[in-house]
Coordinates of C-alpha atoms in Angstrom, one line a residue:
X10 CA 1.6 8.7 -3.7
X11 CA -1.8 8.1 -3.8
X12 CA -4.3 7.6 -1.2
X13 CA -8.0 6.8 -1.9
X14 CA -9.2 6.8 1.5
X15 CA -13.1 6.9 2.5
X16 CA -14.0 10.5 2.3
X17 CA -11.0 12.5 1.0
X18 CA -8.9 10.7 -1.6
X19 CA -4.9 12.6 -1.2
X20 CA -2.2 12.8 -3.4
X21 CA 1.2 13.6 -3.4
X22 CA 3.1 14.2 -6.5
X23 CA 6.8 14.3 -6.1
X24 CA 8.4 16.1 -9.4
X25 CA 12.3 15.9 -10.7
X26 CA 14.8 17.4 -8.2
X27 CA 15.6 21.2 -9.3
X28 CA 19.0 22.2 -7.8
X29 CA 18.9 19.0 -4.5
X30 CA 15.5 19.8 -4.3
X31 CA 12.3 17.4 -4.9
X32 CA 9.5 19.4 -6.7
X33 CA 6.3 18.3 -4.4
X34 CA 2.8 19.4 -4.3
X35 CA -0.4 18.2 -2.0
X36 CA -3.6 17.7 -3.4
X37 CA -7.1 16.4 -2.1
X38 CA -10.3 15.5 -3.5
X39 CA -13.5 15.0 -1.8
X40 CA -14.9 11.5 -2.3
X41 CA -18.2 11.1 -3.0
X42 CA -20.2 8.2 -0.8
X43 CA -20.0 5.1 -2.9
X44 CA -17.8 6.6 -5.9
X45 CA -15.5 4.1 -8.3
X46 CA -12.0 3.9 -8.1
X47 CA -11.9 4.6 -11.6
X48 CA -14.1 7.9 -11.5
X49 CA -11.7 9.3 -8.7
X50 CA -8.3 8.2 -10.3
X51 CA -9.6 10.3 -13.4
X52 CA -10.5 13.2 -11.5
X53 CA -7.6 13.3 -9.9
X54 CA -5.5 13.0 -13.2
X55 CA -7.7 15.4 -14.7
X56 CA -7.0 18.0 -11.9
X57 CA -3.3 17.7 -11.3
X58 CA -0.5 17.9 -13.3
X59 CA 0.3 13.9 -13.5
X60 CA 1.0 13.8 -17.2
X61 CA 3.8 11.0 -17.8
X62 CA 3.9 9.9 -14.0
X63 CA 4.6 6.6 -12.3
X64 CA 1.7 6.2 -9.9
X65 CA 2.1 4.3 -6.1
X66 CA -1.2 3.9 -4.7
X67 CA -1.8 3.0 -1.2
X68 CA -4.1 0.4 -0.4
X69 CA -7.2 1.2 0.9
X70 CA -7.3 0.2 4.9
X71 CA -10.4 -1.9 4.4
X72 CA -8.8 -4.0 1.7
X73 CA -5.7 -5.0 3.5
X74 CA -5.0 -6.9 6.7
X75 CA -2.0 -6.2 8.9
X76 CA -0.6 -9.0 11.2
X77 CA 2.5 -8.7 13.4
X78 CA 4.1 -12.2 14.6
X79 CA 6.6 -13.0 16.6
X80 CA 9.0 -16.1 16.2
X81 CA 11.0 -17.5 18.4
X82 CA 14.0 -18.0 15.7
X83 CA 15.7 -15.4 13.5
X84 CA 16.0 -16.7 9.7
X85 CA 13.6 -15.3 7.2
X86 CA 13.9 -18.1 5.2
X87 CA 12.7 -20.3 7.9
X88 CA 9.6 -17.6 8.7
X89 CA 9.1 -17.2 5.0
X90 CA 8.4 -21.1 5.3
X91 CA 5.7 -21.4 7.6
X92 CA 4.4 -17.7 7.4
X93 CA 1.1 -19.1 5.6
X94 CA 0.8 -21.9 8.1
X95 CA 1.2 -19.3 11.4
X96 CA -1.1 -16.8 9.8
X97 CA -3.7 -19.3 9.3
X98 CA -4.0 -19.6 12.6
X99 CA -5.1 -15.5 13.0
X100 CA -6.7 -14.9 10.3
X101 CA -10.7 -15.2 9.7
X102 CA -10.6 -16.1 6.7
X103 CA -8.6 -18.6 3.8
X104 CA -5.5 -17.6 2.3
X105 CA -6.2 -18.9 -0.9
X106 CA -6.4 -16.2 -3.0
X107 CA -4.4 -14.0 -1.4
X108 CA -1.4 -12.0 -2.1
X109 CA 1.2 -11.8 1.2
X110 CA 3.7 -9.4 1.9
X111 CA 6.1 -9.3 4.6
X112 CA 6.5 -5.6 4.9
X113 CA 9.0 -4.8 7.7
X114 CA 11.0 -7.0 10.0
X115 CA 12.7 -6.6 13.7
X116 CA 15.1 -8.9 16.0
X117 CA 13.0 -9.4 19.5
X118 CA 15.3 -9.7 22.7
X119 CA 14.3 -13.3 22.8
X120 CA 16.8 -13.6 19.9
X121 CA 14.1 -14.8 17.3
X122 CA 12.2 -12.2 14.7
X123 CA 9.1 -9.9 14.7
X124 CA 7.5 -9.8 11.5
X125 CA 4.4 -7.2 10.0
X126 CA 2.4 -8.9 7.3
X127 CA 0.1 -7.5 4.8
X128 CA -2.2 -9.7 3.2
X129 CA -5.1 -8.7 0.7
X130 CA -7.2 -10.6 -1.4
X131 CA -5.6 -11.4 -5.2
X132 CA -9.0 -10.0 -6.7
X133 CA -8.5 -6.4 -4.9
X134 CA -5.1 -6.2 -6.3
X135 CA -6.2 -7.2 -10.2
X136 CA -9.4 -4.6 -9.7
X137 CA -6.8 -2.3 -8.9
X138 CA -4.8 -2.4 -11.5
X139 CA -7.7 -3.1 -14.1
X140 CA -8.7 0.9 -12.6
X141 CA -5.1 2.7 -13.5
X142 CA -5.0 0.8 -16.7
X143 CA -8.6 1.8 -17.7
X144 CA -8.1 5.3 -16.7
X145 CA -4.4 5.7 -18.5
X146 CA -2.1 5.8 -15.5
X147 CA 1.0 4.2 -15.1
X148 CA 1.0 2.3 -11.7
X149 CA 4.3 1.8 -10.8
X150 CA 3.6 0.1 -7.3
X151 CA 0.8 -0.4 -4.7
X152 CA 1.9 -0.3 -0.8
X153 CA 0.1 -0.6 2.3
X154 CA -0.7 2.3 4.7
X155 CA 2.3 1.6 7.1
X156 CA 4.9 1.8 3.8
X157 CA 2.7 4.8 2.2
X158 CA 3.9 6.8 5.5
X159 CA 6.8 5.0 5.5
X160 CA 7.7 6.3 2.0
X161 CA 6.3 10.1 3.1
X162 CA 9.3 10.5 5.4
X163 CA 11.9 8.7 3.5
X164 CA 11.2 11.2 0.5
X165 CA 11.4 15.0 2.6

């Protein structure tokens, strides 16, 4: 797992299991005011031991926007349908462009659905992954802060 973050870029590299157990190790790396993605995802490949690994990065916060709605019915299909049309309505800027992601789910009492929504502009992903594949890195999957955690505690 791979966090970029503003001033300290962390990263988590979870190894092959050695009798049950999950070979992990912590590292951090001080990021310089205004440095490229690219320069710090080959500094941190250059300092670890990554060689051969499947990279999942987590977006950076300014690049993504969370939204939790809250719908009166309970069938994803039917909040799948008008999820562009309801987060319209919240959002301060155009959709087009954009990649969404329904990350996590919930029934409300009401009986309908609560929903958390990433959405982050279709460019940011593509400079992303432009980054890993410049710098030689195998990125397996990019999440959003709330799964990057998520993930953390599913994996200890």
């Amino acid at each position: 797992m791979f966090d970029p973050g503003n001033y300290n870029a962390k990263l988590m590299v979870i190894g092959q299991s050695v009798f049950g157990k999950k070979k992990m190790s912590f590292h951090s790396f001080r990021r310089e005011a205004g440095e490229p993605m690219l320069d710090l995802l080959r500094r941190a490949a250059r300092d670890t031991d990554t060689s051969g690994a499947a990279w999942t990065v987590s977006m950076p916060a300014g690049s993504c926007h969370l939204r939790e709605l809250i719908f009166p019915f309970n069938d994803l299909a039917k909040i799948k349908a008008v999820l562009d049309h309801e987060l319209a309505r919240v959002l301060p800027f155009s959709l087009k462009g954009a990649e969404v992601r329904l990350v996590s789910h919930w029934p409300n009492a009401r009986g309908g659905r609560g929903v958390l929504v990433a959405v982050v502009p279709a460019n940011t992903i593509a400079a992303l992954k432009d980054d890993f594949k410049q710098a030689g890195l195998f990125l397996e999957s990019i999440v959003t802060e709330y799964e990057s955690v998520s993930a953390l505690f599913l994996s200890s």
